[in-house]
mmCIF file of C-alpha atoms in Angstrom:
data_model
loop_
_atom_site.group_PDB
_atom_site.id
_atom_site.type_symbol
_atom_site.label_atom_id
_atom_site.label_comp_id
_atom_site.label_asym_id
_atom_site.label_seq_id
_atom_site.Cartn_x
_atom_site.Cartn_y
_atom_site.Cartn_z
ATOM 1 C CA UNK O 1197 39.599 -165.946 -57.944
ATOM 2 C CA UNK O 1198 42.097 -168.578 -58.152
ATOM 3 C CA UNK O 1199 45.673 -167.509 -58.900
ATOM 4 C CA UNK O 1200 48.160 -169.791 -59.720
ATOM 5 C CA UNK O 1201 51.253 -170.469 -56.967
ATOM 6 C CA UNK O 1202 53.909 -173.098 -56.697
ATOM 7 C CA UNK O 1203 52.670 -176.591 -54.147
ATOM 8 C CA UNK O 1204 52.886 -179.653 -53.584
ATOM 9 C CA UNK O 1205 50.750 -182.481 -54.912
ATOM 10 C CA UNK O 1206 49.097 -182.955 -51.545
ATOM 11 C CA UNK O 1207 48.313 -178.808 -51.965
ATOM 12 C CA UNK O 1208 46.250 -179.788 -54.641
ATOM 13 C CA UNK O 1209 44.969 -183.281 -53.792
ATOM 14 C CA UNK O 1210 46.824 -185.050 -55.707
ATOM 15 C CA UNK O 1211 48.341 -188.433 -54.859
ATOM 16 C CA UNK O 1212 52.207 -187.878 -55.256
ATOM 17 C CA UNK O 1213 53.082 -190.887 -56.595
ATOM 18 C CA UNK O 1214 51.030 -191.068 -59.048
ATOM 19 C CA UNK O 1215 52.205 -187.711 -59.789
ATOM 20 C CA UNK O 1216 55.568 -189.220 -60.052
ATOM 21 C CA UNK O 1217 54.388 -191.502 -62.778
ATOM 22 C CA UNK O 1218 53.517 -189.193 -64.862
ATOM 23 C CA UNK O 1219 56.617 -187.581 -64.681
ATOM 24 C CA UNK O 1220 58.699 -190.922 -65.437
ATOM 25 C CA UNK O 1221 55.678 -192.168 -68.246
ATOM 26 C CA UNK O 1222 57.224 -188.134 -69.826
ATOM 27 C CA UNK O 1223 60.700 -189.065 -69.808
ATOM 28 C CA UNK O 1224 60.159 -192.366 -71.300
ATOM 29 C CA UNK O 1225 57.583 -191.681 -74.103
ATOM 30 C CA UNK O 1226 60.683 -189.275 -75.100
ATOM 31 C CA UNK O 1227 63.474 -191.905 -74.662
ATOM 32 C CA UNK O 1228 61.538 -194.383 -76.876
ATOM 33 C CA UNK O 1229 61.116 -192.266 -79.643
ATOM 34 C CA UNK O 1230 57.196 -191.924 -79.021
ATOM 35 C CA UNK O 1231 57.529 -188.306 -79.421
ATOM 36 C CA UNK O 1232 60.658 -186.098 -79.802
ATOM 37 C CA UNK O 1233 59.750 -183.708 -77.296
ATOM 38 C CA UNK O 1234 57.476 -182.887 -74.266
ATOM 39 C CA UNK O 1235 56.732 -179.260 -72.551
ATOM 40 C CA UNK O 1236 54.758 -180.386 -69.352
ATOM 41 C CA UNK O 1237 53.064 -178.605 -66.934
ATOM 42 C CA UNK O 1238 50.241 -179.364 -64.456
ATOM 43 C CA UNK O 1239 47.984 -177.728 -62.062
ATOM 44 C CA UNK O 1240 45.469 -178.012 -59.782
ATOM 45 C CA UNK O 1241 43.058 -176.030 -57.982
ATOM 46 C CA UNK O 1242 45.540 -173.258 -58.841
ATOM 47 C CA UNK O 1243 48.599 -175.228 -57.383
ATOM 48 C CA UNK O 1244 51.750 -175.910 -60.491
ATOM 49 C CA UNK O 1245 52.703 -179.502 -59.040
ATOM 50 C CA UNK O 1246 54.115 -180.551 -62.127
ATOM 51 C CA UNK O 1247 56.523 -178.223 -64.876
ATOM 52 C CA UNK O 1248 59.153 -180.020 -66.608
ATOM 53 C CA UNK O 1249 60.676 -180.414 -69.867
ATOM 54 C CA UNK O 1250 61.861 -183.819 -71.703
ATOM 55 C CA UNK O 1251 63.826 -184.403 -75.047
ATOM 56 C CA UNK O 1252 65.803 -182.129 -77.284
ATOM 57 C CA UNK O 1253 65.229 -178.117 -78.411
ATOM 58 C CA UNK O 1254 65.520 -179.670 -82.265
ATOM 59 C CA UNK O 1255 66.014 -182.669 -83.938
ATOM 60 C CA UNK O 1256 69.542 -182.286 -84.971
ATOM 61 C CA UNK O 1257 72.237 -184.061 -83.140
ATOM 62 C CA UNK O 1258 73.539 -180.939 -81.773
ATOM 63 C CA UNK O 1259 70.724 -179.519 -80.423
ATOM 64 C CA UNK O 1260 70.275 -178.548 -76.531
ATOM 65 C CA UNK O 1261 68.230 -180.202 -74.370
ATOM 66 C CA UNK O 1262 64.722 -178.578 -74.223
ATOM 67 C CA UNK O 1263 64.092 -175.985 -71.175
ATOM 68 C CA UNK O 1264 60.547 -175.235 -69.323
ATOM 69 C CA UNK O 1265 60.580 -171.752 -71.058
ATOM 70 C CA UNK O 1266 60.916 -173.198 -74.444
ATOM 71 C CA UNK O 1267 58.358 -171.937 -77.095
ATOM 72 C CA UNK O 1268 55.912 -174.059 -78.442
ATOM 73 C CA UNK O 1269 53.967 -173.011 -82.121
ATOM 74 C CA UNK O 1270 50.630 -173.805 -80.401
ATOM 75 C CA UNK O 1271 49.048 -174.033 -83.576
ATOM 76 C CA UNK O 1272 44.869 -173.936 -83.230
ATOM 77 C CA UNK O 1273 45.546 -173.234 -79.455
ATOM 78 C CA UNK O 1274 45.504 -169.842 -80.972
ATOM 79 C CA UNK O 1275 42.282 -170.053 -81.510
ATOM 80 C CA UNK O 1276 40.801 -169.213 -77.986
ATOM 81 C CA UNK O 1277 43.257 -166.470 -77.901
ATOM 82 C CA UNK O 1278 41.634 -164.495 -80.952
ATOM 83 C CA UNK O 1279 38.052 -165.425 -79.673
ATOM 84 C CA UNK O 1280 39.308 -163.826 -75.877
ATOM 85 C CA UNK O 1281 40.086 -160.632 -78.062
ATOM 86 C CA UNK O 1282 36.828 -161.228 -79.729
ATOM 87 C CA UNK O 1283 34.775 -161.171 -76.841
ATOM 88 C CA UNK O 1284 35.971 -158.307 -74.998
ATOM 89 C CA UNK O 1285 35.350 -155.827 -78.108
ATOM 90 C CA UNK O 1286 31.609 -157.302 -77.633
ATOM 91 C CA UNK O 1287 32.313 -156.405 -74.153
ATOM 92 C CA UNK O 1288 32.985 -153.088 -75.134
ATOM 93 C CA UNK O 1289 30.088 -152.267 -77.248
ATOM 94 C CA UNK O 1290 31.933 -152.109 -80.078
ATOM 95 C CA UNK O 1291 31.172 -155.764 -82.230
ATOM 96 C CA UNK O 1292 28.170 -157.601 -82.449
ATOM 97 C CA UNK O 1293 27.692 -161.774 -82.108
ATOM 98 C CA UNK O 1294 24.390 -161.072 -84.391
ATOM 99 C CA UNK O 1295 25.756 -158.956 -86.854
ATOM 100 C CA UNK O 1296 26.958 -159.537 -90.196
ATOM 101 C CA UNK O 1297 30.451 -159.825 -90.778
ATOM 102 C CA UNK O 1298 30.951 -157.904 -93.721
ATOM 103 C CA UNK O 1299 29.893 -154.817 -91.860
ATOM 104 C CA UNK O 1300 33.382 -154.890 -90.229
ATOM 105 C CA UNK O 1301 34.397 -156.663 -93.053
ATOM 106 C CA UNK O 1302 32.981 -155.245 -95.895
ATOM 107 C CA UNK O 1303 35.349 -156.860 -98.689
ATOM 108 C CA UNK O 1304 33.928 -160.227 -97.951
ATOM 109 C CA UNK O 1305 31.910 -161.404 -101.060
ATOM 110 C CA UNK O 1306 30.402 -164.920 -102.764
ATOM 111 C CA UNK O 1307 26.862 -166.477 -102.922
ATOM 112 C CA UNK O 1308 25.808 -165.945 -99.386
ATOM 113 C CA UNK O 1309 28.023 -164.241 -97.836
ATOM 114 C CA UNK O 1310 25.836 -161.350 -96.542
ATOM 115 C CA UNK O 1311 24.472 -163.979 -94.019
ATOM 116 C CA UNK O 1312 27.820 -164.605 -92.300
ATOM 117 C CA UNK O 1313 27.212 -163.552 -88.734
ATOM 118 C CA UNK O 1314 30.126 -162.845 -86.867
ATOM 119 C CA UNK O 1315 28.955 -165.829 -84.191
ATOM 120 C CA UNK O 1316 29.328 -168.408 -87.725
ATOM 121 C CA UNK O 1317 33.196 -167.520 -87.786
ATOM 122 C CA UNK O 1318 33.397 -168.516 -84.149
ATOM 123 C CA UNK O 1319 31.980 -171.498 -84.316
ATOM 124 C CA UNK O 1320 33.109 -172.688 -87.843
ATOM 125 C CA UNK O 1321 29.333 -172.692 -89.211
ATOM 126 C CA UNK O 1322 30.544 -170.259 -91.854
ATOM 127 C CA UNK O 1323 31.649 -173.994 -94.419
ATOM 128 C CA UNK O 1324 34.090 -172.162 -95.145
ATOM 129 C CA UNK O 1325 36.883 -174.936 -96.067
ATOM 130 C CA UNK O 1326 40.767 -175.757 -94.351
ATOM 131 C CA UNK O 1327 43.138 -173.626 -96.064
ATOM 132 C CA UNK O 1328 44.429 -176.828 -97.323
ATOM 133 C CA UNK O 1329 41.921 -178.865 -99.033
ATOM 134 C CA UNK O 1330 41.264 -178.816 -103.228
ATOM 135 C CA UNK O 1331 38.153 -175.759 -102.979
ATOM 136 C CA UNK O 1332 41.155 -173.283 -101.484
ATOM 137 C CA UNK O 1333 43.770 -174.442 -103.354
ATOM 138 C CA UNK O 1334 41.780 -174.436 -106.393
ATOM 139 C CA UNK O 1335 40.734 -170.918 -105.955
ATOM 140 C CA UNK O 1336 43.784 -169.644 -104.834
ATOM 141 C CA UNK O 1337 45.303 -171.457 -108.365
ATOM 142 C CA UNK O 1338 42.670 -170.024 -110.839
ATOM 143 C CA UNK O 1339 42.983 -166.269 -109.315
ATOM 144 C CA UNK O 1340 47.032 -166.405 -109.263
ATOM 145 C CA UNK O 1341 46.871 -167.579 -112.998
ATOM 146 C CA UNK O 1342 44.479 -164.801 -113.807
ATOM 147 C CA UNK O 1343 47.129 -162.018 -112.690
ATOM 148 C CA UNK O 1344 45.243 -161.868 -109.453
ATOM 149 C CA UNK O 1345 47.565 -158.769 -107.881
ATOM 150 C CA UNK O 1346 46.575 -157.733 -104.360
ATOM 151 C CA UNK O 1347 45.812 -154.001 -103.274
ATOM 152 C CA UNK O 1348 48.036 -152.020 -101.233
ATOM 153 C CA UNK O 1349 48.971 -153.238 -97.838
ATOM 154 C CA UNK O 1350 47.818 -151.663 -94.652
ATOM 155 C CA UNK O 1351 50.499 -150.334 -92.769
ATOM 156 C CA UNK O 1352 49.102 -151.977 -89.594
ATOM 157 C CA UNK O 1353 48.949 -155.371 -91.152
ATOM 158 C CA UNK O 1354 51.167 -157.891 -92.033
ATOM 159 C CA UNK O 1355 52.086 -158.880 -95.738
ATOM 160 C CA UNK O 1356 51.322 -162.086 -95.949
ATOM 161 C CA UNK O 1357 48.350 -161.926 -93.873
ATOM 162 C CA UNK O 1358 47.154 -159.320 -95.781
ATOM 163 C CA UNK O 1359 47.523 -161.220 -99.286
ATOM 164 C CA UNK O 1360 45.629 -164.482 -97.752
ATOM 165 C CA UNK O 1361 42.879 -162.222 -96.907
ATOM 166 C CA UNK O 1362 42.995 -160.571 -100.438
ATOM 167 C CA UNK O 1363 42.704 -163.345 -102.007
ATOM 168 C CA UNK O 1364 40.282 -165.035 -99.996
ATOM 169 C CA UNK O 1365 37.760 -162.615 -99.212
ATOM 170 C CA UNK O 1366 35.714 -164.352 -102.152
ATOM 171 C CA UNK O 1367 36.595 -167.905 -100.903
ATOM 172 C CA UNK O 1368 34.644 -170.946 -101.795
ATOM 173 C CA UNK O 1369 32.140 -172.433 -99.176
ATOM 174 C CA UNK O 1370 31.126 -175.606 -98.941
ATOM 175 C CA UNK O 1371 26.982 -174.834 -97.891
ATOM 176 C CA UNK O 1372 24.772 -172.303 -96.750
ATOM 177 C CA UNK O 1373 25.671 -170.796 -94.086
ATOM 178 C CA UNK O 1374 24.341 -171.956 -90.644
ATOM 179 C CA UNK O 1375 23.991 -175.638 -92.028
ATOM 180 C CA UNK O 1376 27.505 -177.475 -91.957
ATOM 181 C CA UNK O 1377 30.316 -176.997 -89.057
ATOM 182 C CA UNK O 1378 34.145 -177.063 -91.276
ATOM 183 C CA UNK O 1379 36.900 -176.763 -89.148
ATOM 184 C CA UNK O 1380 38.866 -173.900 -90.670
ATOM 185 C CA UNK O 1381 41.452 -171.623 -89.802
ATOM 186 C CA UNK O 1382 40.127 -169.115 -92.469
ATOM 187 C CA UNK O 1383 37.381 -168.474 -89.953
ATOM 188 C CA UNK O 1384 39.743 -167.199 -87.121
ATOM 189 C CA UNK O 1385 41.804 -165.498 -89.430
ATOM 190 C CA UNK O 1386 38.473 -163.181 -90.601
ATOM 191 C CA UNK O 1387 38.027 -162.591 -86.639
ATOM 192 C CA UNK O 1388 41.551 -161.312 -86.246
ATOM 193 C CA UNK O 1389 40.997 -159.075 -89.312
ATOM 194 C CA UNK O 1390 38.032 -157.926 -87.703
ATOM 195 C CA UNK O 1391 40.033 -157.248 -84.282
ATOM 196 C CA UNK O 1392 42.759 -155.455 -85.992
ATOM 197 C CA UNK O 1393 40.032 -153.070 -87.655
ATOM 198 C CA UNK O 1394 38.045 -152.110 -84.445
ATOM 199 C CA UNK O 1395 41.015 -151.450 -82.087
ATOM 200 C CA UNK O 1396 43.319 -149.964 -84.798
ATOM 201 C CA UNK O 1397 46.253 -151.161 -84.148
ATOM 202 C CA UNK O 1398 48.108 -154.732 -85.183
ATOM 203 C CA UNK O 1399 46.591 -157.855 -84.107
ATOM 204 C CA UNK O 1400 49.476 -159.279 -82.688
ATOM 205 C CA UNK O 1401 50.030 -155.857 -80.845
ATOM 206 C CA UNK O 1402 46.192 -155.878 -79.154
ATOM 207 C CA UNK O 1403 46.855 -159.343 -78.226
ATOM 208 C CA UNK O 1404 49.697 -158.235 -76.350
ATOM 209 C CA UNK O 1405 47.955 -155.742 -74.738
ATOM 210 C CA UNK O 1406 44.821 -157.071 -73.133
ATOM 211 C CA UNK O 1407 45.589 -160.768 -72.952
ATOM 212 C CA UNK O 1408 49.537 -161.449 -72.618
ATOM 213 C CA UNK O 1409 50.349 -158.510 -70.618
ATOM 214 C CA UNK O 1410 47.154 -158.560 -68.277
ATOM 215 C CA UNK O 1411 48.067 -162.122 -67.651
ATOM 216 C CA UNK O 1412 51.624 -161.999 -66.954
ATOM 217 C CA UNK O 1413 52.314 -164.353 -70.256
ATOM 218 C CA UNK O 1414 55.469 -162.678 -70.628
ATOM 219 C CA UNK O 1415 56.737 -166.077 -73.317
ATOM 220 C CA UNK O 1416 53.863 -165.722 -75.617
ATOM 221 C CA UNK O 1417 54.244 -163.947 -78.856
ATOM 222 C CA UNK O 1418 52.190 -163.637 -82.148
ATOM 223 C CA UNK O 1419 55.245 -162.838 -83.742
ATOM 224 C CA UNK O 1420 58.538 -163.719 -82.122
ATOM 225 C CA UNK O 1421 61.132 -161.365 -81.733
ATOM 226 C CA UNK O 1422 64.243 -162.557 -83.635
ATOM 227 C CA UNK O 1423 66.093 -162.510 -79.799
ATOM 228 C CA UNK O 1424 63.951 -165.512 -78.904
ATOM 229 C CA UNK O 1425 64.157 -167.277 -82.125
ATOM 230 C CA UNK O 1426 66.640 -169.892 -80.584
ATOM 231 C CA UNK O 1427 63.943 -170.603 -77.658
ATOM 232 C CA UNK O 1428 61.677 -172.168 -80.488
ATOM 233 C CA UNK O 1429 60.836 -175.747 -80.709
ATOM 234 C CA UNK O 1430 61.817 -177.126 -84.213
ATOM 235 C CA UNK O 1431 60.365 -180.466 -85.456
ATOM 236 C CA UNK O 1432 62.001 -182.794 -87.646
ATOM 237 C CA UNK O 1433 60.992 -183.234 -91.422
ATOM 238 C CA UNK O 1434 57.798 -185.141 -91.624
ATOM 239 C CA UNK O 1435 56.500 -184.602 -88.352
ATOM 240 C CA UNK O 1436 52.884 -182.270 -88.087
ATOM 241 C CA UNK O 1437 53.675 -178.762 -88.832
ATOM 242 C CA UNK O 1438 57.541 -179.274 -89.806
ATOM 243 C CA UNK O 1439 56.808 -179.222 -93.575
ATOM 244 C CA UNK O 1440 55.425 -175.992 -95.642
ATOM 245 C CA UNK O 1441 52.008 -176.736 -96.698
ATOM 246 C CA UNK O 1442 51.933 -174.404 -99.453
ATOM 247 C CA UNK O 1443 53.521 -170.475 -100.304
ATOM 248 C CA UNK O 1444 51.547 -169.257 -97.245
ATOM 249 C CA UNK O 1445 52.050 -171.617 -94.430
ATOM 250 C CA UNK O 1446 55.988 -172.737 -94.153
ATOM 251 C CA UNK O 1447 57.321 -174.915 -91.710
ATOM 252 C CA UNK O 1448 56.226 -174.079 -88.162
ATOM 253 C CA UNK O 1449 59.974 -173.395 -86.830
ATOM 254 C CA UNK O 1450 60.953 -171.062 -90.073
ATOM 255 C CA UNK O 1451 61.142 -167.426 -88.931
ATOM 256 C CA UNK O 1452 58.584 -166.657 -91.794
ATOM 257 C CA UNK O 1453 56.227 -168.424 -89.969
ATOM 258 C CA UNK O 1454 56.929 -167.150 -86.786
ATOM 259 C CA UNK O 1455 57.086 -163.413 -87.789
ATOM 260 C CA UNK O 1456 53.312 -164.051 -89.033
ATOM 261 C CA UNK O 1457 50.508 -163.014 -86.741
ATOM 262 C CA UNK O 1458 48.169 -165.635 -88.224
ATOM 263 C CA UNK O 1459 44.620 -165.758 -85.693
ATOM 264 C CA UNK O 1460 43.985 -169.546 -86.654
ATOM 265 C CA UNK O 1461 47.096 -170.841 -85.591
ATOM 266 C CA UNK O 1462 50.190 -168.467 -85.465
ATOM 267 C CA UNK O 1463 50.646 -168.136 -81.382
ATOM 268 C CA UNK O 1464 53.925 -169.486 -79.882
ATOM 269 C CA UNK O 1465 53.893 -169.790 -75.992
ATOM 270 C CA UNK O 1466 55.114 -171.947 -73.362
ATOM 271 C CA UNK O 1467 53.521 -174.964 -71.241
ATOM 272 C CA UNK O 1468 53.151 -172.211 -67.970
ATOM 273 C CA UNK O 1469 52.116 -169.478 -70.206
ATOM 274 C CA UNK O 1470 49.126 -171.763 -71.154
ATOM 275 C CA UNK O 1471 48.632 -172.879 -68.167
ATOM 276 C CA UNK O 1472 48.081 -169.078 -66.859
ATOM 277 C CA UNK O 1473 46.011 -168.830 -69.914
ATOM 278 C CA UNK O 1474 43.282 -172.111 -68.888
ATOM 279 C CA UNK O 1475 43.556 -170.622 -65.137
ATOM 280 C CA UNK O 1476 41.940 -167.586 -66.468
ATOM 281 C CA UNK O 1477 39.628 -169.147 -68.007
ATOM 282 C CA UNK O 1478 38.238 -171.505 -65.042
ATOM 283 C CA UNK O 1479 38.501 -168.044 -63.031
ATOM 284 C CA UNK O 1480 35.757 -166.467 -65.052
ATOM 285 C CA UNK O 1481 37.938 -164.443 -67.146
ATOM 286 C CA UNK O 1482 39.917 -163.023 -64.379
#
């Protein structure tokens, strides 16, 4: 195993100035206006050579200058996160890749639907669509105007969560099952469902558990604790996850958003706390 330490660039064969460059290319990008803000870090062969932060907290004139513990909404980088969780219940005996997923989930109906495996939501061969495009929206439109009321709330689940899933456990596909890969945070969000079921507890809290805890990622959260609200990145109006898309997904900095353990794209972390996570990962899960 390969644990992460503190080195120099020669520690991890890496040409220094070079190094440097990359460094100056960060500070620059940000004092051009390419991008308002850059978390950086870099390792190799275990060795952090590189952790740095460039630009501004927020975009208001005001704001403090961004810190290397600042958190990030790491939007689909979430993604990996739920599937880790995934995995080790399959390690445990207790889901199967080849089953359906309306045995853990049984509410899940439509045309089809009884051939979801739980492998399809993994690998977005479920054509299920984004949460975004016209077949979601659509539905979502026709059942609200219906009087479409949701059922009682699990009192291990979120709100919100739990009315997305309510909603959507009939959700328009776009093709049989197996046939078409749609990228689509629905997908993940069925796998947390199905992670919150099995262990019995939140999803946010079993993340916690066996993946940030395990791993030391003591700056990534599911939902964010009001104390380290003022640690989170906020984007300026217009830029990629600044602006609500819809009564479910509001900007990326509000603390709606960040209070919701969504397993598509809801994780907020740090550039070291990721980098612990990818170390893991080339370690063989270790």
């Amino acid at each position: 195993m390969t644990p992460l330490r503190r080195g120099t660039p020669e520690d991890a064969g890496l040409c220094a100035a070079r190094l440097a460059n990359v460094r100056d290319l960060c500070a620059r990008w940000v004092r051009e206006g390419h991008t308002p803000t850059l978390g950086v870090c870099v390792a190799r062969r275990g060795v952090v050579v590189l952790h740095d932060a460039f630009g501004n907290l927020g975009p208001g004139p005001n704001s403090p200058p961004l810190t290397p513990d600042a958190l990030f909404p790491v939007a689909s980088v979430t993604k990996p996160v739920t599937a880790t969780l995934i995995m080790q219940l399959v390690e445990d005996g207790l889901l199967g890749l080849n089953r359906p997923a309306r045995e853990y989930l049984p509410e899940l109906s439509g045309d089809g639907t009884d051939e979801i495996l739980v492998h399809h939501l993994l690998t977005h061969t479920t054509a299920y669509p984004w949460h975004t495009d016209p077949p979601m929206v659509e539905h979502a439109q026709r059942k609200i105007a219906a009087g479409f009321v949701p059922p009682p709330c699990p009192v291990d689940q979120h709100p919100i969560v739990h009315q997305w899933l309510s909603l959507f456990w009939d959700a328009p596909r776009l093709a049989p099952v197996g046939q078409l890969m749609v990228y689509s945070d629905h997908n993940y969000d069925l796998l947390a469902e199905i992670v919150r079921r099995i262990a019995g507890r939140p999803f946010a809290t079993v993340a916690r558990e066996r993946v940030f805890e395990p791993l030391g990622m003591k700056d990534s959260y599911l939902v964010v604790p009001e104390s380290e609200a003022p640690r989170v990145v906020q984007r300026a109006p217009g830029l990629p996850l600044a602006d609500p898309q819809g009564p479910f997904f509001p900007g990326a900095g509000s603390r709606e958003f960040q209070e919701t353990p969504w397993g598509g794209m809801g994780l907020f972390s740090t550039p070291f706390d990721m980098t612990v996570f990818g170390q893991m990962v080339l370690n063989g899960g270790r």
